[in-house]
Short mmCIF file of C-alpha atoms and ligand atoms in Angstrom, two decimals:
data_model
loop_
_atom_site.label_atom_id
_atom_site.label_comp_id
_atom_site.label_asym_id
_atom_site.label_seq_id
_atom_site.Cartn_x
_atom_site.Cartn_y
_atom_site.Cartn_z
CA MET A 20 0.82 -14.09 16.01
CA ALA A 21 1.75 -17.10 14.18
CA GLU A 22 5.41 -17.17 13.36
CA GLU A 23 4.14 -18.17 9.25
CA LEU A 24 1.85 -15.16 9.43
CA ASN A 25 4.70 -12.93 10.60
CA PRO A 26 4.40 -10.03 7.94
CA PHE A 27 8.24 -9.70 8.55
CA LYS A 28 9.33 -13.27 8.21
CA ILE A 29 6.99 -13.04 5.39
CA ALA A 30 9.09 -10.78 3.78
CA GLN A 31 12.40 -11.74 4.57
CA GLU A 32 11.24 -15.42 3.43
CA GLN A 33 10.37 -13.12 -0.15
CA LEU A 34 13.48 -11.51 -0.12
CA ASP A 35 15.40 -14.95 0.57
CA LYS A 36 13.54 -16.58 -2.51
CA ALA A 37 14.46 -13.78 -4.71
CA ALA A 38 18.31 -13.55 -3.65
CA GLU A 39 18.40 -17.00 -4.64
CA ILE A 40 16.30 -16.81 -8.09
CA MET A 41 18.91 -13.92 -9.05
CA GLY A 42 22.33 -14.94 -7.54
CA LEU A 43 22.20 -11.95 -5.04
CA ASP A 44 25.48 -11.37 -3.66
CA LYS A 45 25.64 -12.42 0.25
CA GLN A 46 26.74 -9.49 1.77
CA ALA A 47 23.90 -7.57 -0.63
CA HIS A 48 21.32 -10.19 1.24
CA ALA A 49 22.30 -9.44 4.20
CA ILE A 50 22.15 -5.77 4.45
CA LEU A 51 18.94 -6.09 2.90
CA ARG A 52 17.72 -8.52 5.48
CA GLU A 53 16.80 -6.11 8.25
CA PRO A 54 16.40 -2.50 8.40
CA ARG A 55 18.89 0.23 8.77
CA ARG A 56 17.29 2.10 11.02
CA THR A 57 14.43 1.64 13.77
CA LEU A 58 13.30 4.07 16.20
CA ILE A 59 10.20 3.56 18.70
CA VAL A 60 9.08 6.24 20.58
CA ASN A 61 7.12 6.73 23.69
CA LEU A 62 3.64 8.93 23.05
CA PRO A 63 1.95 10.73 25.92
CA VAL A 64 -1.10 12.13 24.70
CA LYS A 65 -4.16 14.19 26.57
CA MET A 66 -7.34 12.54 26.66
CA ARG A 67 -10.69 14.19 26.39
CA ASP A 68 -11.93 13.55 30.01
CA GLY A 69 -8.02 15.00 31.34
CA HIS A 70 -6.49 11.81 32.00
CA THR A 71 -2.71 11.04 29.42
CA GLU A 72 -2.81 7.68 27.91
CA THR A 73 0.34 6.27 26.52
CA PHE A 74 1.00 5.05 23.08
CA THR A 75 3.72 3.10 21.46
CA GLY A 76 4.60 4.30 17.86
CA PHE A 77 7.42 3.13 15.22
CA ARG A 78 9.26 4.67 12.54
CA VAL A 79 11.37 2.26 10.48
CA GLN A 80 14.18 3.33 7.37
CA TYR A 81 14.91 -0.17 5.90
CA ASN A 82 16.88 1.39 3.21
CA ASP A 83 17.68 4.67 1.79
CA ALA A 84 20.40 3.55 -0.72
CA ARG A 85 18.28 4.89 -3.55
CA GLY A 86 17.29 8.23 -1.82
CA PRO A 87 15.63 9.30 1.36
CA ALA A 88 13.20 6.83 3.30
CA LYS A 89 9.57 6.94 2.14
CA GLY A 90 6.60 5.23 3.43
CA GLY A 91 3.12 5.61 5.07
CA ILE A 92 2.04 5.71 8.93
CA ARG A 93 -0.75 3.41 10.01
CA PHE A 94 -2.66 3.86 13.14
CA HIS A 95 -3.90 0.38 14.01
CA PRO A 96 -4.80 -1.43 17.45
CA ALA A 97 -2.90 -4.55 15.78
CA GLU A 98 0.17 -2.64 14.72
CA THR A 99 3.51 -4.29 15.86
CA ILE A 100 7.08 -3.24 15.07
CA ASP A 101 7.41 -6.39 12.70
CA THR A 102 4.64 -5.10 10.84
CA VAL A 103 6.17 -1.82 10.54
CA LYS A 104 9.62 -3.44 9.44
CA ALA A 105 7.84 -5.53 6.91
CA LEU A 106 5.63 -2.52 5.22
CA SER A 107 9.30 -0.50 5.24
CA ALA A 108 11.05 -3.38 3.38
CA TRP A 109 7.92 -3.50 0.78
CA MET A 110 8.09 0.10 0.44
CA THR A 111 11.68 -0.29 -0.61
CA TRP A 112 10.81 -2.52 -3.25
CA LYS A 113 7.88 -0.68 -3.72
CA CYS A 114 9.54 2.55 -4.95
CA SER A 115 12.53 0.58 -6.63
CA LEU A 116 10.37 -0.93 -8.66
CA ALA A 117 8.79 2.13 -10.11
CA ASP A 118 12.45 2.99 -10.27
CA ILE A 119 11.84 6.55 -8.12
CA PRO A 120 14.45 8.27 -6.24
CA LEU A 121 13.05 6.98 -3.03
CA GLY A 122 13.93 4.32 -0.36
CA GLY A 123 11.83 2.62 1.74
CA GLY A 124 10.10 3.15 5.38
CA LYS A 125 7.11 2.81 7.20
CA GLY A 126 5.97 3.89 10.69
CA GLY A 127 3.15 3.04 13.10
CA VAL A 128 1.04 3.62 16.46
CA ILE A 129 -0.74 0.87 18.26
CA CYS A 130 -3.91 2.74 18.68
CA ASP A 131 -7.70 2.46 18.11
CA PRO A 132 -8.37 5.52 16.29
CA LYS A 133 -11.92 4.61 15.83
CA LYS A 134 -12.24 5.44 19.59
CA PHE A 135 -10.95 9.18 19.44
CA ASN A 136 -12.36 12.13 19.13
CA GLU A 137 -10.82 14.78 16.79
CA THR A 138 -9.11 16.37 19.31
CA GLU A 139 -7.55 13.23 20.82
CA LEU A 140 -6.83 12.30 16.78
CA GLU A 141 -4.93 15.34 16.19
CA ASN A 142 -3.17 15.19 19.66
CA LEU A 143 -1.67 11.47 19.02
CA ALA A 144 -1.06 12.97 15.33
CA ARG A 145 1.34 15.52 16.95
CA ALA A 146 2.55 13.80 19.59
CA TYR A 147 4.04 11.46 17.13
CA MET A 148 5.60 14.09 14.63
CA ARG A 149 7.09 15.73 17.36
CA ALA A 150 8.81 12.41 18.73
CA ILE A 151 10.16 11.60 15.31
CA ALA A 152 10.79 14.94 13.71
CA SER A 153 14.51 14.79 13.63
CA PHE A 154 14.77 11.15 12.29
CA VAL A 155 12.25 12.97 9.25
CA GLY A 156 12.21 15.49 6.46
CA PRO A 157 12.53 16.30 2.82
CA ASP A 158 15.98 14.46 2.23
CA LYS A 159 15.74 12.03 5.00
CA ASP A 160 12.76 10.23 5.38
CA ILE A 161 9.22 11.45 4.09
CA PRO A 162 6.13 9.65 5.67
CA ALA A 163 2.48 9.80 4.05
CA PRO A 164 -1.21 8.43 5.03
CA ASP A 165 -1.87 4.73 5.54
CA VAL A 166 -4.68 2.68 6.96
CA TYR A 167 -6.61 4.95 9.30
CA THR A 168 -4.48 8.42 8.63
CA THR A 169 -5.87 10.71 6.77
CA PRO A 170 -4.50 13.72 4.48
CA GLN A 171 -6.09 16.22 7.89
CA ILE A 172 -3.74 14.01 10.05
CA MET A 173 -1.07 14.65 7.35
CA ALA A 174 -1.58 18.48 7.75
CA TRP A 175 -1.70 18.28 11.50
CA MET A 176 2.12 16.70 11.31
CA LEU A 177 3.61 19.07 8.91
CA ASP A 178 2.60 21.89 11.06
CA GLU A 179 4.02 19.96 14.03
CA TYR A 180 7.53 19.39 12.14
CA THR A 181 6.96 22.91 11.21
CA ARG A 182 6.77 24.02 14.84
CA VAL A 183 9.88 21.89 16.19
CA VAL A 184 12.16 23.12 13.21
CA GLY A 185 11.17 26.27 12.78
CA HIS A 186 10.14 26.87 9.41
CA ASN A 187 7.83 25.60 6.63
CA ASP A 188 9.32 22.53 4.49
CA PHE A 189 5.92 21.43 2.65
CA GLY A 190 8.28 18.33 1.31
CA THR A 191 8.33 16.82 4.71
CA ILE A 192 5.13 14.54 4.33
CA THR A 193 2.92 13.61 1.42
CA GLY A 194 -0.70 12.75 0.87
CA LYS A 195 -1.41 16.30 2.34
CA PRO A 196 -4.75 18.16 1.39
CA VAL A 197 -3.77 20.62 -1.64
CA GLU A 198 -4.72 23.47 0.77
CA VAL A 199 -1.33 23.03 2.36
CA TRP A 200 0.17 21.50 -0.84
CA GLY A 201 -0.85 18.23 -1.38
CA SER A 202 -1.23 17.40 -5.00
CA GLU A 203 -3.91 17.39 -7.35
CA GLY A 204 -4.44 13.59 -8.01
CA ARG A 205 -2.94 11.96 -5.22
CA MET A 206 -6.42 11.59 -3.32
CA ASP A 207 -7.09 8.11 -5.44
CA SER A 208 -3.71 7.26 -6.94
CA THR A 209 -2.89 4.12 -5.43
CA ALA A 210 -6.73 3.22 -6.67
CA LEU A 211 -5.73 4.63 -10.21
CA GLY A 212 -2.58 2.89 -10.32
CA GLY A 213 -4.07 -0.37 -9.37
CA MET A 214 -6.47 0.19 -12.71
CA PHE A 215 -3.44 0.84 -15.16
CA VAL A 216 -2.48 -2.54 -13.78
CA MET A 217 -5.37 -3.71 -14.06
CA ARG A 218 -5.94 -2.26 -17.54
CA GLU A 219 -2.69 -3.70 -18.54
CA ALA A 220 -3.21 -6.99 -17.47
CA ALA A 221 -6.32 -7.50 -19.13
CA LYS A 222 -4.71 -7.11 -22.16
CA SER A 223 -2.33 -9.82 -21.31
CA LEU A 224 -5.00 -12.00 -20.15
CA LYS A 225 -7.54 -10.92 -23.24
CA MET A 226 -9.88 -10.21 -20.55
CA ASN A 227 -12.90 -8.20 -21.41
CA LEU A 228 -13.36 -5.62 -18.72
CA LYS A 229 -16.48 -4.39 -19.69
CA LYS A 230 -17.49 -7.67 -19.20
CA SER A 231 -16.19 -8.56 -16.36
CA THR A 232 -17.15 -8.97 -12.78
CA VAL A 233 -14.91 -7.55 -9.90
CA ALA A 234 -14.81 -7.88 -5.48
CA VAL A 235 -13.40 -5.82 -3.73
CA GLN A 236 -12.49 -6.49 -0.17
CA GLY A 237 -11.84 -3.33 1.67
CA PHE A 238 -14.08 -0.02 1.59
CA GLY A 239 -10.87 2.58 2.69
CA ASN A 240 -9.35 4.81 0.31
CA ALA A 241 -7.92 2.23 -1.71
CA GLY A 242 -10.97 -0.02 -1.66
CA LYS A 243 -13.28 2.76 -2.32
CA PHE A 244 -11.65 4.14 -5.28
CA ALA A 245 -10.62 1.07 -6.54
CA TYR A 246 -14.65 0.49 -6.65
CA THR A 247 -15.74 3.61 -8.55
CA LEU A 248 -12.45 3.93 -10.69
CA SER A 249 -12.91 0.15 -12.22
CA LYS A 250 -16.87 1.25 -13.25
CA LYS A 251 -16.16 4.42 -14.50
CA MET A 252 -12.92 3.56 -16.60
CA PHE A 253 -13.95 -0.16 -17.84
CA GLY A 254 -17.45 -0.15 -17.34
CA SER A 255 -16.81 -3.10 -14.95
CA LYS A 256 -19.63 -5.11 -12.72
CA VAL A 257 -18.39 -4.71 -9.05
CA VAL A 258 -20.65 -7.40 -7.37
CA ALA A 259 -19.12 -7.30 -3.96
CA ILE A 260 -17.12 -5.60 -1.48
CA SER A 261 -16.71 -5.07 2.20
CA ASP A 262 -15.21 -3.77 5.33
CA SER A 263 -13.82 -4.58 8.38
CA GLU A 264 -17.09 -5.76 9.66
CA GLY A 265 -18.05 -7.56 6.81
CA GLY A 266 -19.25 -7.12 2.91
CA VAL A 267 -22.16 -7.52 0.56
CA TYR A 268 -22.78 -9.29 -2.61
CA ASP A 269 -25.07 -8.27 -5.15
CA PRO A 270 -24.86 -10.18 -8.65
CA ASP A 271 -26.28 -7.05 -10.16
CA GLY A 272 -23.89 -4.97 -9.00
CA LEU A 273 -23.55 -2.12 -6.00
CA ASP A 274 -24.53 1.35 -5.78
CA LEU A 275 -22.26 3.67 -4.26
CA GLN A 276 -25.03 5.95 -2.63
CA LYS A 277 -26.41 3.10 -1.41
CA LEU A 278 -23.10 1.94 0.03
CA GLU A 279 -22.15 5.15 1.56
CA GLU A 280 -25.60 5.21 2.78
CA ALA A 281 -25.17 2.01 5.03
CA LYS A 282 -21.74 2.67 5.81
CA ALA A 283 -23.15 6.26 7.42
CA GLU A 284 -26.12 4.81 8.82
CA THR A 285 -25.00 1.75 10.29
CA GLY A 286 -21.31 1.87 10.45
CA SER A 287 -20.69 -0.97 8.03
CA VAL A 288 -21.70 -2.06 3.81
CA LYS A 289 -22.64 -5.11 5.14
CA ASN A 290 -25.94 -3.72 6.02
CA TYR A 291 -26.58 -2.55 2.35
CA LYS A 292 -29.98 -3.04 0.91
CA SER A 293 -31.20 -3.91 -2.25
CA LYS A 294 -33.56 -6.37 -4.20
CA ASN A 295 -30.75 -9.25 -4.53
CA ALA A 296 -27.76 -8.19 -1.93
CA LYS A 297 -26.98 -10.22 0.56
CA ALA A 298 -24.76 -9.84 3.53
CA ILE A 299 -21.43 -12.08 3.36
CA THR A 300 -18.33 -12.53 5.17
CA ASN A 301 -14.98 -11.33 4.20
CA GLU A 302 -13.40 -14.83 3.86
CA LYS A 303 -16.44 -15.54 1.45
CA LEU A 304 -15.85 -12.71 -0.98
CA LEU A 305 -12.64 -13.74 -1.48
CA GLU A 306 -14.12 -17.28 -2.53
CA LEU A 307 -16.45 -15.81 -5.32
CA ASP A 308 -16.61 -16.28 -8.53
CA VAL A 309 -15.64 -13.74 -10.04
CA ASP A 310 -12.88 -12.46 -13.04
CA VAL A 311 -10.93 -9.96 -10.53
CA LEU A 312 -10.62 -10.06 -7.11
CA ILE A 313 -9.08 -6.96 -5.58
CA PRO A 314 -7.65 -7.40 -1.69
CA ALA A 315 -7.45 -3.88 -0.32
CA ALA A 316 -8.07 -4.01 2.88
CA ILE A 317 -4.84 -5.72 5.18
CA GLU A 318 -2.34 -8.55 5.42
CA ASN A 319 -3.04 -12.30 5.51
CA GLN A 320 -6.13 -12.75 3.73
CA ILE A 321 -5.35 -14.86 1.43
CA ARG A 322 -3.63 -17.82 3.20
CA LYS A 323 -2.54 -21.73 2.33
CA ASP A 324 -5.93 -22.71 4.19
CA ASN A 325 -7.91 -20.69 1.70
CA ALA A 326 -6.02 -20.13 -1.68
CA ASP A 327 -7.42 -23.30 -3.06
CA ASP A 328 -11.11 -21.80 -2.85
CA ILE A 329 -10.23 -18.36 -4.68
CA LYS A 330 -11.65 -18.66 -8.37
CA ALA A 331 -10.85 -15.33 -9.79
CA LYS A 332 -8.33 -15.37 -12.88
CA LEU A 333 -6.75 -12.13 -12.18
CA ILE A 334 -5.86 -11.06 -8.30
CA LEU A 335 -4.63 -7.45 -8.04
CA GLU A 336 -2.87 -7.05 -4.34
CA LEU A 337 -4.18 -3.27 -3.49
CA ALA A 338 -3.34 -3.95 -0.13
CA ASN A 339 -0.03 -4.24 1.06
CA GLY A 340 0.76 -7.87 1.96
CA PRO A 341 -2.62 -9.58 1.48
CA ILE A 342 -1.14 -13.02 0.48
CA THR A 343 0.88 -15.38 2.12
CA PRO A 344 4.03 -17.02 0.48
CA ASP A 345 2.30 -20.43 0.24
CA ALA A 346 -0.98 -19.20 -1.07
CA THR A 347 1.05 -17.18 -3.91
CA ASP A 348 2.40 -20.68 -4.84
CA ILE A 349 -0.96 -22.23 -4.96
CA LEU A 350 -2.29 -19.46 -7.17
CA PHE A 351 0.41 -19.53 -8.85
CA GLU A 352 -0.14 -23.54 -9.72
CA LYS A 353 -3.71 -22.68 -10.19
CA ARG A 354 -2.41 -20.43 -13.16
CA ALA A 355 -4.49 -17.07 -11.75
CA MET A 356 -1.94 -13.98 -12.68
CA ASP A 357 -1.45 -12.37 -9.26
CA LEU A 358 -0.05 -9.25 -9.16
CA PRO A 359 2.00 -8.26 -5.96
CA ASP A 360 0.80 -5.53 -3.86
CA PHE A 361 4.59 -3.51 -4.50
CA LEU A 362 3.42 -3.14 -8.31
CA VAL A 363 -0.43 -3.00 -7.90
CA ASN A 364 -0.48 -0.36 -5.18
CA SER A 365 2.57 1.81 -6.12
CA GLY A 366 0.64 4.23 -7.76
CA GLY A 367 0.00 5.75 -3.96
CA VAL A 368 3.97 6.30 -3.50
CA ILE A 369 3.91 7.79 -7.20
CA GLY A 370 1.46 10.00 -6.46
CA SER A 371 3.54 11.00 -3.41
CA TYR A 372 6.92 11.19 -5.25
CA PHE A 373 4.88 14.01 -7.65
CA GLU A 374 4.04 15.54 -4.57
CA TRP A 375 6.95 15.87 -3.19
CA VAL A 376 8.90 16.93 -6.64
CA GLN A 377 6.19 19.67 -6.95
CA ASN A 378 7.21 20.53 -2.73
CA ILE A 379 10.53 20.75 -3.60
CA SER A 380 10.38 22.82 -6.77
CA GLY A 381 7.68 24.87 -5.70
CA TYR A 382 6.47 24.49 -9.48
CA TYR A 383 2.30 23.02 -9.17
CA TRP A 384 1.02 20.33 -11.79
CA ASP A 385 -2.40 20.08 -12.98
CA THR A 386 -4.36 16.57 -12.63
CA ASN A 387 -3.87 15.61 -15.91
CA LYS A 388 -0.17 16.00 -16.19
CA PHE A 389 -0.20 13.72 -12.72
CA HIS A 390 -2.42 11.20 -14.57
CA THR A 391 -0.33 11.07 -17.68
CA GLU A 392 2.85 10.48 -15.70
CA LEU A 393 1.56 8.21 -13.29
CA ASP A 394 0.48 5.65 -16.15
CA LYS A 395 3.66 5.86 -17.70
CA ILE A 396 5.49 4.54 -14.60
CA ILE A 397 3.09 2.06 -13.42
CA THR A 398 2.47 0.86 -16.99
CA LYS A 399 6.85 0.38 -17.58
CA SER A 400 6.67 -1.23 -14.35
CA PHE A 401 4.10 -4.28 -15.36
CA ARG A 402 5.26 -4.29 -18.38
CA ASP A 403 9.18 -4.91 -16.75
CA THR A 404 7.74 -7.33 -14.55
CA VAL A 405 5.83 -9.46 -17.30
CA ALA A 406 9.40 -9.12 -19.11
CA THR A 407 11.38 -10.44 -16.65
CA GLN A 408 9.13 -13.19 -16.09
CA LYS A 409 9.48 -13.99 -19.54
CA ALA A 410 12.88 -13.99 -19.72
CA TYR A 411 13.32 -16.17 -16.90
CA ALA A 412 10.79 -18.65 -18.85
CA ALA A 413 13.36 -18.53 -22.08
CA LYS A 414 16.29 -19.71 -19.18
CA LYS A 415 13.54 -22.68 -18.09
CA VAL A 416 13.24 -20.86 -14.87
CA LYS A 417 9.86 -20.41 -13.90
CA ILE A 418 8.88 -17.98 -11.19
CA ASN A 419 5.65 -16.22 -10.29
CA GLU A 420 4.88 -12.21 -11.13
CA ARG A 421 5.82 -11.10 -7.47
CA MET A 422 9.72 -12.91 -7.62
CA ALA A 423 9.76 -10.81 -11.43
CA ALA A 424 8.87 -7.73 -9.61
CA TYR A 425 11.55 -8.99 -6.62
CA VAL A 426 14.27 -9.55 -9.10
CA ILE A 427 14.14 -6.32 -10.28
CA ALA A 428 13.56 -4.06 -7.56
CA VAL A 429 16.05 -6.09 -5.37
CA ASP A 430 18.63 -5.96 -8.12
CA ARG A 431 18.40 -1.99 -8.53
CA VAL A 432 19.02 -1.69 -4.43
CA ALA A 433 21.63 -3.70 -4.50
CA LYS A 434 23.33 -1.98 -7.23
CA ALA A 435 23.11 1.59 -5.51
CA MET A 436 24.36 0.01 -2.18
CA LYS A 437 27.30 -1.60 -4.48
CA ALA A 438 27.80 1.98 -6.31
CA ARG A 439 28.15 4.10 -2.80
CA GLY A 440 30.33 1.41 -1.47
CA TRP A 441 28.34 -0.57 1.18
CA TYR A 442 29.71 -3.94 0.32
N1 LIG B 10 0.92 4.04 2.10
C1 LIG B 10 1.12 4.18 0.58
C2 LIG B 10 1.75 2.86 0.48
O1 LIG B 10 1.99 1.91 1.28
C3 LIG B 10 1.68 5.28 0.39
C4 LIG B 10 2.86 5.35 0.51
C5 LIG B 10 3.75 7.18 0.66
O2 LIG B 10 2.79 7.23 -0.23
O3 LIG B 10 4.79 7.19 0.74
O4 LIG B 10 2.30 2.48 -0.59
#
């Protein structure tokens, strides 16, 4: 991985910039540049032909000054300890910006889940949880789904945890199926939170979402729901969407059923067929002349080399880390509103927080309450971010939206560490 695209270097660089802007105490800064705890595990897994394959897994607890570590688990062939460290740092800022009582963590296993059958997937999920069981728990570290992990995988992990500790503890893991006390509303809460941010951002940009065009990169949990919800909630026209193999562009707008069919029958949405639709690459999708661009796939998609070609006026980072720091600077100069990942996609962990609250209190909410509370929290995060940006502008310091969000999040964690006597 090129050093400038190493996500952990990027996360550290972002923190360094924020520290400078806010005049962060040097001791706090030093603590916050590295994770508190890092666990690397070796996972022997029985495969379908009877042989045992060994996988490497990680769990990182970045900071728990404000509450137990919290963050998803990725099953990804390109996983590295540095991607997990970066993602755990971003979880710390995400939970802090949302002002929920959780710290930041992340997990990952280097594997290609597309090659597994269901039994292999279950075996790997259980092996991973067995290996990290003493490291996690409802008041220590609470995992959840992320790229290529699902509610079913969370259910297997919960069950494995239960076997290790000898009792049920539903608040150990979130993003579970509702049958094992996942929360109503959690399934699409990442995208829904992003939509509340989109609504607020459009208001401040005076953009009419009913007349807007949208491109979504990614067809996973975040991307697919961003597609359906932006149509349903605002009447926006989604003209492009993609998955890891490529994308499709249709100026007339896309149809969900046909997208699902293309995906199920051919393995990719790029084979979507209709009168004016044409296949496009993931790179070209980002450069489309649309009002709103939603990167909802993986890291480092908008970089120095393509940032200048981005035409959208509003960029909602629904993926984690889709835009590199130098690309953020270019977008800022172009006056595009680029809202950072740990604000835009925080609906996922805010939903997980609600699930955890329900699990530990044993009292369950309806979807309405879930949506109202999510809207309240994420709308406040957006407004706090814009207000901080304005407050700096009033002092003649121009900072982008990401730095404004960083300043808020880092300040809260630093204050908690100070109060606890860590420095
Ligand atoms: N994986 C999601 C994220 O990156 C959710 C994490 C969680 O719910 O703990 O925000």
